[in-house]
XYZ file of C-alpha atoms in Angstrom:
672
model
C -0.359 0.209 0.171
C 1.535 3.253 -1.054
C 0.478 6.819 0.110
C 0.319 9.301 -2.008
C -0.839 12.876 -0.881
C -1.064 16.514 -3.113
C 1.987 18.510 -2.569
C -0.051 21.517 -1.905
C -1.115 21.512 1.551
C -4.155 24.254 0.935
C -5.383 20.975 -1.126
C -6.399 18.857 1.804
C -6.357 16.002 -0.702
C -5.004 12.562 1.337
C -5.922 9.505 -0.858
C -4.563 5.823 -0.722
C -4.262 3.585 -3.745
C -3.229 0.332 -4.530
C -0.064 0.576 -6.999
C 1.058 -2.250 -9.106
C 4.596 -3.389 -9.311
C 4.749 -2.772 -12.897
C 4.570 1.048 -12.853
C 5.245 2.567 -16.076
C 4.331 -0.173 -18.267
C 1.662 1.828 -20.112
C 3.682 4.471 -21.571
C 2.547 5.335 -25.457
C 4.638 5.998 -28.119
C 1.979 8.635 -29.126
C 2.727 10.527 -26.215
C 6.125 10.902 -27.472
C 5.215 12.233 -30.682
C 2.482 14.441 -30.007
C 4.553 16.305 -26.695
C 7.899 15.717 -27.991
C 8.678 19.689 -28.285
C 7.044 20.020 -24.372
C 8.071 16.665 -22.357
C 11.330 15.383 -24.549
C 13.378 17.783 -23.216
C 11.906 16.994 -19.999
C 12.939 13.513 -20.350
C 16.279 14.066 -21.453
C 17.340 16.082 -18.264
C 15.400 13.356 -15.550
C 17.896 10.781 -14.506
C 17.177 8.190 -11.504
C 19.039 10.535 -9.376
C 16.881 13.382 -9.275
C 13.725 11.694 -9.484
C 12.875 12.549 -5.860
C 14.280 16.444 -6.382
C 11.939 16.740 -9.088
C 8.652 14.942 -7.387
C 9.553 17.789 -4.586
C 9.473 20.377 -6.787
C 6.024 19.893 -8.712
C 2.805 19.755 -6.664
C 1.366 17.252 -9.107
C 2.003 14.461 -12.050
C 2.922 15.289 -15.376
C -0.339 14.278 -16.908
C 1.704 12.397 -20.201
C 4.562 11.438 -18.353
C 3.981 8.010 -16.569
C 7.652 7.604 -14.843
C 6.136 9.941 -11.891
C 4.010 8.366 -9.352
C 0.257 8.815 -10.362
C -2.794 7.042 -10.885
C -2.413 4.262 -13.214
C -5.248 3.219 -15.394
C -6.385 -0.175 -14.233
C -9.705 -2.362 -15.543
C -13.096 -1.122 -14.072
C -14.907 -4.669 -13.958
C -18.684 -4.117 -14.621
C -20.976 -5.620 -11.567
C -24.165 -5.314 -13.066
C -26.122 -7.914 -15.063
C -24.248 -11.253 -15.424
C -25.469 -12.010 -18.936
C -25.209 -8.515 -20.412
C -22.117 -9.583 -21.946
C -20.911 -5.632 -22.068
C -16.854 -5.595 -21.790
C -14.494 -3.670 -18.949
C -14.007 -0.315 -19.035
C -10.865 1.763 -18.177
C -11.154 2.643 -14.274
C -10.634 6.765 -14.414
C -12.682 7.575 -11.788
C -10.205 7.784 -8.892
C -7.630 10.444 -10.349
C -5.885 12.291 -7.236
C -6.246 16.047 -7.149
C -2.917 16.784 -8.501
C -3.332 14.678 -11.671
C -6.688 16.843 -12.724
C -4.879 19.886 -11.764
C -1.985 19.285 -13.837
C -4.088 17.963 -16.634
C -6.466 21.142 -16.740
C -3.874 23.970 -15.879
C -0.897 22.588 -18.278
C -2.905 20.568 -20.851
C -6.420 21.235 -21.077
C -7.251 25.063 -20.360
C -4.103 27.037 -19.674
C -4.775 30.385 -19.306
C -8.052 30.615 -21.482
C -10.863 32.822 -20.849
C -14.241 31.610 -20.083
C -15.416 32.677 -23.880
C -12.530 30.252 -24.789
C -13.109 27.059 -23.062
C -14.618 24.968 -25.714
C -11.896 25.870 -28.391
C -9.091 25.086 -25.766
C -10.907 21.935 -24.839
C -11.321 20.897 -28.240
C -7.261 21.454 -29.464
C -6.568 19.456 -26.369
C -8.770 16.552 -27.348
C -7.418 16.504 -30.921
C -4.094 15.809 -29.678
C -5.024 12.921 -27.200
C -8.001 11.386 -28.033
C -7.928 8.961 -30.996
C -9.643 10.020 -33.860
C -11.149 6.684 -34.873
C -11.405 3.100 -34.507
C -11.891 2.378 -31.214
C -14.933 0.853 -29.054
C -16.560 2.405 -26.156
C -19.964 1.932 -23.753
C -22.255 4.771 -24.582
C -24.045 5.399 -21.142
C -26.888 7.239 -19.669
C -29.491 6.504 -16.637
C -31.711 4.133 -19.280
C -28.928 2.278 -20.649
C -25.306 0.973 -21.437
C -24.711 -0.199 -25.254
C -21.291 -1.219 -27.167
C -20.402 1.350 -29.860
C -17.761 1.689 -32.493
C -16.023 5.149 -32.665
C -16.199 5.619 -36.511
C -14.628 9.708 -36.350
C -14.604 12.739 -33.658
C -16.123 15.794 -34.272
C -14.048 17.531 -31.782
C -15.212 21.296 -32.630
C -18.729 19.741 -31.050
C -17.150 17.420 -28.623
C -19.054 14.655 -30.041
C -18.155 11.587 -31.526
C -19.788 9.710 -34.117
C -20.678 6.049 -33.777
C -22.253 2.908 -34.861
C -24.205 -0.124 -32.851
C -21.839 -2.820 -32.303
C -22.745 -5.903 -33.466
C -23.718 -8.316 -32.056
C -25.918 -5.888 -30.161
C -24.179 -6.139 -26.355
C -26.836 -3.770 -23.928
C -27.367 -3.439 -20.517
C -31.475 -1.645 -19.971
C -32.560 -0.315 -16.742
C -36.242 0.051 -16.878
C -36.964 -0.896 -20.292
C -36.286 -3.346 -23.391
C -34.019 -2.550 -26.187
C -32.941 -4.591 -29.164
C -30.835 -3.757 -32.409
C -34.111 -1.890 -34.117
C -35.001 0.374 -31.302
C -30.752 1.237 -30.778
C -30.396 2.060 -34.469
C -33.499 4.061 -34.874
C -32.274 5.959 -31.478
C -28.547 6.504 -33.250
C -30.759 7.610 -36.481
C -32.371 10.217 -34.660
C -29.038 11.660 -33.352
C -27.299 11.506 -36.465
C -25.480 8.793 -35.126
C -23.484 11.524 -33.049
C -22.770 10.858 -29.232
C -21.611 13.411 -26.852
C -17.769 12.360 -25.862
C -18.878 12.602 -22.069
C -21.420 10.039 -22.465
C -18.515 7.444 -23.636
C -16.232 5.227 -21.448
C -13.714 3.825 -23.514
C -13.319 -0.258 -23.584
C -10.435 -1.343 -21.726
C -7.523 -3.037 -23.298
C -3.960 -4.169 -21.965
C -2.389 -3.012 -24.952
C -2.446 0.545 -23.656
C -3.008 2.088 -27.168
C -6.011 3.556 -25.512
C -5.203 4.807 -22.138
C -4.896 8.547 -22.860
C -7.978 8.393 -24.945
C -9.565 7.177 -21.676
C -7.885 9.595 -19.591
C -8.850 12.755 -21.806
C -12.520 11.829 -22.021
C -12.697 11.475 -18.194
C -11.136 14.813 -17.484
C -13.533 16.028 -20.475
C -16.483 14.476 -18.208
C -15.414 15.807 -15.080
C -14.820 19.493 -15.886
C -18.814 19.330 -17.496
C -19.928 17.474 -14.516
C -18.150 19.316 -11.513
C -16.740 22.433 -12.533
C -18.033 23.867 -15.586
C -21.458 26.519 -14.892
C -23.942 27.530 -17.642
C -23.155 31.063 -16.803
C -19.377 30.894 -16.917
C -19.281 31.838 -20.672
C -21.363 34.815 -19.906
C -19.420 36.829 -17.620
C -19.353 40.584 -18.630
C -15.675 40.162 -17.143
C -14.655 37.879 -19.610
C -10.821 39.252 -19.679
C -9.415 37.116 -16.602
C -7.568 33.546 -16.038
C -10.190 31.168 -15.925
C -8.425 28.043 -13.962
C -7.465 30.409 -11.513
C -10.619 32.101 -10.593
C -13.037 29.241 -11.103
C -11.555 25.855 -11.766
C -8.742 25.545 -8.927
C -11.066 26.777 -6.347
C -13.859 24.780 -7.783
C -11.139 21.492 -7.935
C -10.197 22.218 -4.360
C -13.943 22.189 -3.051
C -15.151 19.464 -4.440
C -11.562 16.948 -3.135
C -12.107 18.972 0.386
C -15.690 17.541 0.216
C -14.764 14.258 -0.810
C -12.172 13.960 2.035
C -14.933 15.488 4.871
C -13.146 18.798 5.077
C -16.017 20.824 4.626
C -18.740 20.636 7.123
C -22.165 19.006 6.100
C -24.092 22.136 6.559
C -21.983 24.004 4.025
C -22.125 21.248 1.574
C -25.713 21.053 1.651
C -25.979 24.711 1.539
C -23.499 24.706 -1.507
C -25.342 22.224 -3.482
C -29.005 23.753 -2.606
C -27.541 27.249 -4.224
C -25.839 25.297 -7.127
C -29.508 23.916 -7.914
C -31.306 27.574 -7.349
C -28.607 29.173 -9.482
C -29.124 26.801 -12.337
C -32.676 27.147 -12.038
C -32.455 31.018 -12.266
C -30.307 31.014 -15.171
C -32.426 28.903 -17.087
C -35.526 31.266 -16.252
C -33.361 34.186 -17.334
C -32.003 32.673 -20.233
C -35.882 31.468 -21.626
C -37.069 34.989 -20.865
C -33.856 36.491 -22.573
C -34.531 34.799 -25.837
C -38.380 35.427 -25.965
C -37.598 39.162 -26.147
C -37.252 41.091 -29.182
C -34.284 43.824 -29.905
C -36.801 46.517 -31.633
C -40.098 46.069 -29.733
C -41.740 48.233 -27.899
C -44.674 46.260 -26.176
C -46.211 46.531 -23.198
C -45.469 42.332 -22.830
C -41.486 43.261 -23.925
C -41.140 45.835 -21.221
C -42.857 43.451 -18.317
C -40.419 40.961 -19.844
C -37.686 43.220 -19.521
C -38.345 44.342 -16.040
C -38.691 40.508 -14.675
C -35.663 39.673 -16.380
C -33.506 42.400 -14.673
C -34.820 41.226 -11.168
C -34.014 37.756 -12.088
C -30.599 39.023 -13.514
C -29.948 40.481 -9.696
C -30.773 37.152 -8.198
C -28.303 35.311 -10.424
C -25.604 37.705 -9.330
C -26.536 37.232 -5.706
C -26.415 33.584 -6.026
C -23.499 33.540 -7.958
C -21.382 35.808 -5.241
C -23.071 33.270 -2.456
C -21.343 30.198 -4.564
C -18.155 32.250 -5.122
C -17.767 32.546 -1.121
C -18.251 29.102 -0.544
C -15.447 27.749 -3.352
C -13.023 30.440 -2.808
C -11.049 28.633 0.622
C -10.429 32.162 2.157
C -13.931 33.570 2.324
C -14.820 30.249 3.164
C -13.132 30.462 6.071
C -13.752 33.927 7.207
C -17.752 34.153 6.464
C -18.753 30.815 7.235
C -22.123 29.697 7.254
C -25.108 29.241 9.214
C -25.852 25.238 10.463
C -27.867 22.650 9.076
C -31.471 21.439 9.465
C -30.595 18.678 11.986
C -28.633 20.980 14.233
C -31.430 23.539 14.311
C -33.981 20.879 14.730
C -33.234 19.891 18.169
C -36.167 21.341 20.420
C -35.654 22.140 24.351
C -37.601 19.339 26.544
C -38.507 21.997 28.549
C -39.348 21.268 32.642
C -40.530 17.591 33.647
C -44.199 17.439 34.133
C -43.625 16.238 37.789
C -41.721 18.982 38.551
C -38.693 16.663 39.774
C -35.436 17.715 38.964
C -32.700 14.995 38.282
C -29.114 15.210 38.748
C -27.003 13.032 36.179
C -23.880 11.492 37.419
C -21.438 10.531 34.604
C -18.778 7.766 35.803
C -17.636 4.828 34.530
C -17.142 3.604 37.940
C -16.114 5.413 41.567
C -15.174 4.610 44.690
C -16.943 5.146 48.228
C -14.860 7.702 48.924
C -15.650 9.389 45.812
C -19.077 9.265 46.536
C -19.310 10.310 49.421
C -17.212 13.605 48.690
C -19.851 14.043 46.275
C -22.772 13.859 48.150
C -20.995 16.064 50.884
C -19.465 18.540 48.719
C -21.872 19.054 46.032
C -25.159 17.289 46.365
C -26.077 17.639 49.844
C -25.497 21.289 50.488
C -27.394 22.729 46.917
C -30.016 20.057 46.891
C -30.798 18.890 50.368
C -33.975 20.808 50.508
C -35.132 20.291 47.058
C -36.693 16.978 45.978
C -34.125 15.508 43.382
C -33.215 12.275 41.581
C -29.888 10.730 41.182
C -29.403 8.793 37.558
C -25.981 7.066 36.971
C -24.923 7.280 33.066
C -21.382 5.928 31.929
C -20.789 9.016 29.103
C -22.085 12.249 28.859
C -23.602 12.257 25.726
C -26.463 9.882 27.264
C -26.387 11.992 30.485
C -27.416 15.302 28.635
C -29.801 13.759 26.239
C -31.487 12.329 29.452
C -32.083 15.969 30.401
C -34.907 18.411 30.897
C -34.498 21.964 31.690
C -32.974 22.763 35.162
C -31.146 19.467 35.342
C -27.574 19.126 36.264
C -24.996 16.658 35.186
C -21.710 16.224 37.388
C -18.953 14.464 35.518
C -16.639 12.678 37.811
C -12.822 12.555 36.843
C -11.554 10.447 33.962
C -11.245 10.351 30.185
C -14.913 9.846 28.351
C -14.173 9.462 24.134
C -17.392 10.083 22.300
C -18.597 9.956 18.844
C -21.464 12.155 18.117
C -22.210 15.710 18.833
C -23.190 17.003 22.154
C -26.414 19.275 21.726
C -27.720 21.365 24.932
C -31.655 22.431 24.140
C -32.234 23.029 27.848
C -31.045 25.118 30.452
C -28.859 22.816 32.616
C -25.406 22.849 34.197
C -22.852 20.328 33.634
C -19.588 20.567 35.391
C -16.604 18.391 36.235
C -16.315 17.226 39.606
C -12.387 18.167 39.675
C -10.151 20.244 37.436
C -10.242 20.352 34.100
C -7.475 17.982 33.487
C -8.790 15.370 35.533
C -12.538 15.480 33.722
C -11.647 15.170 29.902
C -14.175 14.846 27.216
C -12.642 13.715 23.697
C -14.431 13.617 20.403
C -12.524 10.930 18.006
C -14.934 10.717 14.971
C -15.315 13.173 12.097
C -18.352 15.130 11.938
C -19.947 18.200 12.426
C -19.202 20.670 15.593
C -18.205 18.987 19.107
C -20.812 21.179 21.192
C -24.077 22.500 20.217
C -25.836 24.906 22.709
C -28.934 26.696 21.660
C -30.469 26.552 25.518
C -31.809 29.581 27.587
C -29.390 29.154 30.294
C -26.460 26.847 29.748
C -23.551 26.462 32.003
C -20.099 24.572 31.584
C -17.700 24.818 34.073
C -14.321 22.605 35.055
C -14.286 20.290 31.877
C -11.330 19.480 29.775
C -12.486 19.270 25.754
C -10.387 17.352 23.167
C -11.127 17.509 19.256
C -9.375 15.129 16.837
C -10.242 14.522 13.352
C -12.903 17.498 13.048
C -14.750 19.095 10.182
C -16.151 22.256 12.332
C -15.578 24.176 15.509
C -15.154 22.556 19.266
C -18.015 24.750 20.512
C -20.847 26.508 18.906
C -23.428 28.552 20.973
C -25.972 29.020 17.781
C -28.502 30.799 20.353
C -29.361 31.380 23.736
C -26.754 32.020 26.815
C -23.914 29.803 27.541
C -21.996 30.293 30.080
C -18.460 28.836 30.450
C -15.965 29.106 33.250
C -12.866 27.351 33.982
C -12.534 24.883 30.849
C -9.913 23.873 28.712
C -10.671 23.590 24.702
C -8.116 21.449 22.888
C -9.207 22.640 19.128
C -8.108 20.924 15.806
C -10.212 23.581 13.509
C -12.076 26.380 14.477
C -12.678 26.977 18.196
C -15.521 29.058 19.761
C -18.607 30.132 17.428
C -20.743 32.635 18.607
C -23.642 33.062 16.391
C -26.081 36.085 15.625
C -28.519 36.427 18.535
C -26.231 34.304 20.994
C -25.063 35.366 24.309
C -21.471 33.895 25.410
C -20.067 34.690 28.602
C -16.098 32.645 29.316
C -14.301 33.196 31.978
C -10.980 31.737 33.159
C -10.796 29.026 30.286
C -7.506 28.030 28.011
C -8.183 27.931 24.322
C -5.504 26.343 21.940
C -4.909 24.838 18.751
C -7.260 26.147 16.494
C -6.689 25.937 12.800
C -8.941 28.803 12.311
C -9.870 31.382 14.825
C -9.858 30.565 18.728
C -13.353 32.735 18.720
C -15.493 33.694 16.051
C -18.338 36.503 16.889
C -20.874 36.783 14.324
C -23.253 40.032 14.147
C -25.987 40.477 16.642
C -24.205 38.288 18.858
C -23.016 39.311 22.602
C -19.642 38.109 23.868
C -17.829 38.543 27.286
C -14.496 37.305 27.460
C -12.665 37.752 30.755
C -9.386 36.045 32.186
C -9.051 33.708 29.014
C -5.721 32.441 27.547
C -6.220 32.401 23.418
C -2.907 31.266 22.055
C -1.689 29.053 18.931
C -4.297 29.377 16.742
C -4.523 30.811 13.330
C -5.836 34.073 14.397
C -6.936 35.008 18.251
C -10.312 36.178 17.616
C -12.296 36.948 14.765
C -15.174 39.415 14.538
C -17.489 39.296 11.662
C -19.359 42.883 10.986
C -20.521 41.973 7.387
C -23.094 41.168 4.919
C -26.793 42.268 5.235
C -27.759 45.822 5.868
C -30.229 44.473 8.506
C -27.345 42.594 10.663
C -26.533 44.519 13.916
C -22.864 44.792 15.294
C -21.956 42.454 18.164
C -21.777 43.507 21.621
C -18.074 42.506 23.048
C -16.116 42.507 26.398
C -12.646 41.678 26.841
C -11.028 41.884 29.879
C -7.637 40.600 31.415
C -7.027 38.109 28.456
C -4.136 36.808 27.353
C -3.732 36.642 23.535
C -0.692 35.151 22.233
C 1.471 33.372 19.992
C -1.388 33.390 17.342
C -0.532 32.705 13.580
C -2.095 35.735 12.287
C -3.700 38.312 14.112
C -4.441 38.804 17.975
C -7.918 40.264 16.952
C -9.144 40.201 13.463
C -12.094 42.562 11.802
C -14.183 40.983 8.999
C -16.192 43.908 7.054
C -17.386 44.143 3.344
C -15.733 46.966 1.424
C -18.726 48.139 -0.804
C -15.982 49.238 -3.161
C -15.046 52.028 -0.835
C -11.478 52.875 -0.120
C -10.441 52.583 3.749
C -7.804 55.107 4.371
C -5.559 54.449 7.507
C -4.323 56.804 9.923
C -1.862 59.344 8.283
C 1.722 58.972 9.429
C 5.069 59.161 8.240
C 4.940 56.127 6.251
C 2.581 57.413 3.881
C 5.485 59.242 2.435
C 6.267 55.988 0.764
C 6.052 54.805 -2.586
C 2.730 53.180 -3.572
C 4.673 51.004 -5.586
C 6.191 49.914 -2.925
C 3.025 48.318 -1.018
C 1.884 47.120 -4.279
C 4.465 44.764 -4.482
C 4.196 43.494 -1.155
C 0.459 43.262 -1.319
C 1.123 41.063 -4.333
C 3.691 38.736 -2.735
C 1.476 38.362 0.388
C -1.754 37.598 -1.476
C 0.222 35.025 -3.272
C 1.827 33.267 -0.532
C -1.457 32.904 1.743
C -4.009 32.085 -1.543
C -3.757 32.177 -5.186
C -7.591 33.307 -4.894
C -8.386 36.686 -4.996
C -9.201 38.386 -1.499
C -12.507 40.069 -2.964
C -15.501 38.252 -3.038
C -17.027 40.221 -6.031
C -17.330 38.282 -9.455
C -16.917 41.348 -11.489
C -14.726 44.025 -10.239
C -12.134 45.077 -12.371
C -8.344 44.660 -12.126
C -7.817 48.555 -10.591
C -10.337 47.877 -7.850
C -8.939 44.379 -6.724
C -5.585 45.624 -6.676
C -6.597 48.498 -4.550
C -8.292 46.216 -2.121
C -5.089 43.860 -1.834
C -2.959 47.285 -0.931
C -5.471 47.951 1.388
C -5.120 44.306 3.419
C -1.699 44.560 2.704
C -1.058 48.004 4.368
C -3.031 46.881 7.336
C -1.075 44.191 7.870
C 2.255 45.762 7.916
C 1.021 48.855 10.281
C -0.411 46.244 12.483
C 3.000 45.073 12.757
C 4.327 47.849 13.692
C 1.902 49.007 16.857
C 2.725 47.908 20.433
C -0.228 46.748 22.453
C -1.435 50.164 23.838
C -1.851 51.245 20.436
C -3.783 47.949 19.387
C -5.968 48.467 22.417
C -6.565 52.138 21.520
C -7.511 50.883 18.113
C -10.081 48.669 19.620
C -11.480 51.068 21.675
C -12.511 53.316 18.342
C -15.275 50.494 17.531
C -18.451 50.940 18.977
C -18.908 47.235 19.021
C -16.599 47.211 22.127
C -18.615 47.605 25.393
C -15.467 47.326 27.777
C -11.450 46.317 27.171
C -9.198 46.554 29.960
C -6.423 44.588 31.116
C -5.795 42.352 28.191
C -2.253 41.401 26.804
C -1.067 40.808 23.088
C 2.135 38.965 22.885
C 3.980 37.634 19.827
C 1.138 37.056 17.415
C 2.812 36.329 14.179
C 0.940 39.449 11.933
C 0.012 41.985 14.669
C -2.430 42.432 17.196
C -5.145 44.337 15.636
C -5.844 43.720 11.781
C -8.914 44.238 9.433
C -9.837 42.587 6.549
C -11.922 43.876 3.751
C -13.657 41.499 1.393
């Protein structure tokens, strides 16, 4: 078993596959002829001694050079009806990210514009696909049938075929014979889209590149291309950089469970809605007459403008999700499953229950629990004590007013902990003694929607996560003396939610330690937030109805974060955001522009702006503004950073905070 991963860390691709011992056996002579100018010189310079060095410099496999590690085409054995008689095809669906990346970037699309995609694709296929005399399966939802390719119309991306005789066909839900299939081919003028063909497998390797090229074509039009791409008003941009690469990365991030399930569902829903909107717009536009002033055409024009505005909004939302940077800073608002958990309310009997979580306990522990916690607090009330072996079942059994006491131990859970009721969950001991560890992939670790939820004296450890460690979606959560060992995002405070976080230690987040949404209330007192990508990320953006969050920060220590101590995300709205004048304003603008280009390229290949239709000047200005803010915040001291924070109305109180050794500065602003 060989483990192969993309060298580009932003791709998040990790794939395991079996590699046969005879790698490189299926090298085609036709490849050397077609690409001798491009690959021939490369082959002459390569040797066995420097193969490892070359692999380290290149993030992907050369699409036409099988000497490098990559997915070798194997036989895809059919598992349908045993008596169908259909031949096996090439297995092309398990290609790695960097193989598709290199194919689209270096061979198929290059630096083409959206309007040139079809032309570039046709030129690529001409060089690779055999023009005639090969067999394929014509497949769709209704049938698979063997055909023989007689010619290929590259400009139209179709193949001229004839029915393979004797008939070899596998139908689904219908009966087909030679006569009906012949009639169907006559109706299509014997032309079949190349995307609907699967090349029949041959061990000789003669048709390997044909099968691979058709797979790239099929994948592109199924997962990358959008119907509205070609109609983008701003056609003068690199289509691969703006559209292909982010969509390809998103596909593999979803495939590798790197994207929250709620965000995946939201993206698919947006894509379907956008497609329907574009189709409606296209039908309405095609029915308009250029020289007509009729009332009907005027009404259609108004309706068309509404659809166009709606389409632009949907396209922008899709772009935000596709862009890795914007996907991180803007996020999403959860999924239906998380929002469907309802509060149980108080018990009808009025009895409150104390849920004790322990695998086993000694008599000394039980006596201590009774004396220190149960009797002092509950002696005058009618209560019931229930025992559980793990925290999830205890929380799921709670009603409003219940308490969960977790005895020392390490509790490993595989599901999310939902807190829809006003309950108290506390560890009976120090946080390092009461540990809840989440092991499986999934959404966020803890979800709180209760009106008054309290957590204390617990250490949460997150592994192999997709979302944050704790999310306050609504209601009020008070957390005290807890330790949060994060993996993705840390604590998320959604719109209208309230968080009070006292004396907690949060670290290890690959995103922000704390994410604060518009309209939320967040009180952070005496916490340590460190070794995250950013300490605190505040989202002041988007809808006009959104109100600013209300934030109290007192006596926190925010240190050793990769990015900023505190970063504010807000829309630019196409406006300039000048910085306070100082001596550095006298420096030439070109120096800042060069620095901005370097920083943006280093951090991400995608533009910082979420607008698809902004021109190059506005984009460069925004990049310059962002970089200028970065460089300025590096120079300010802690006192200057706190003074700048005080200028924002969202901060109700800021005092006694310490900012130390944050990689990009104490305070930053990101305009999108």
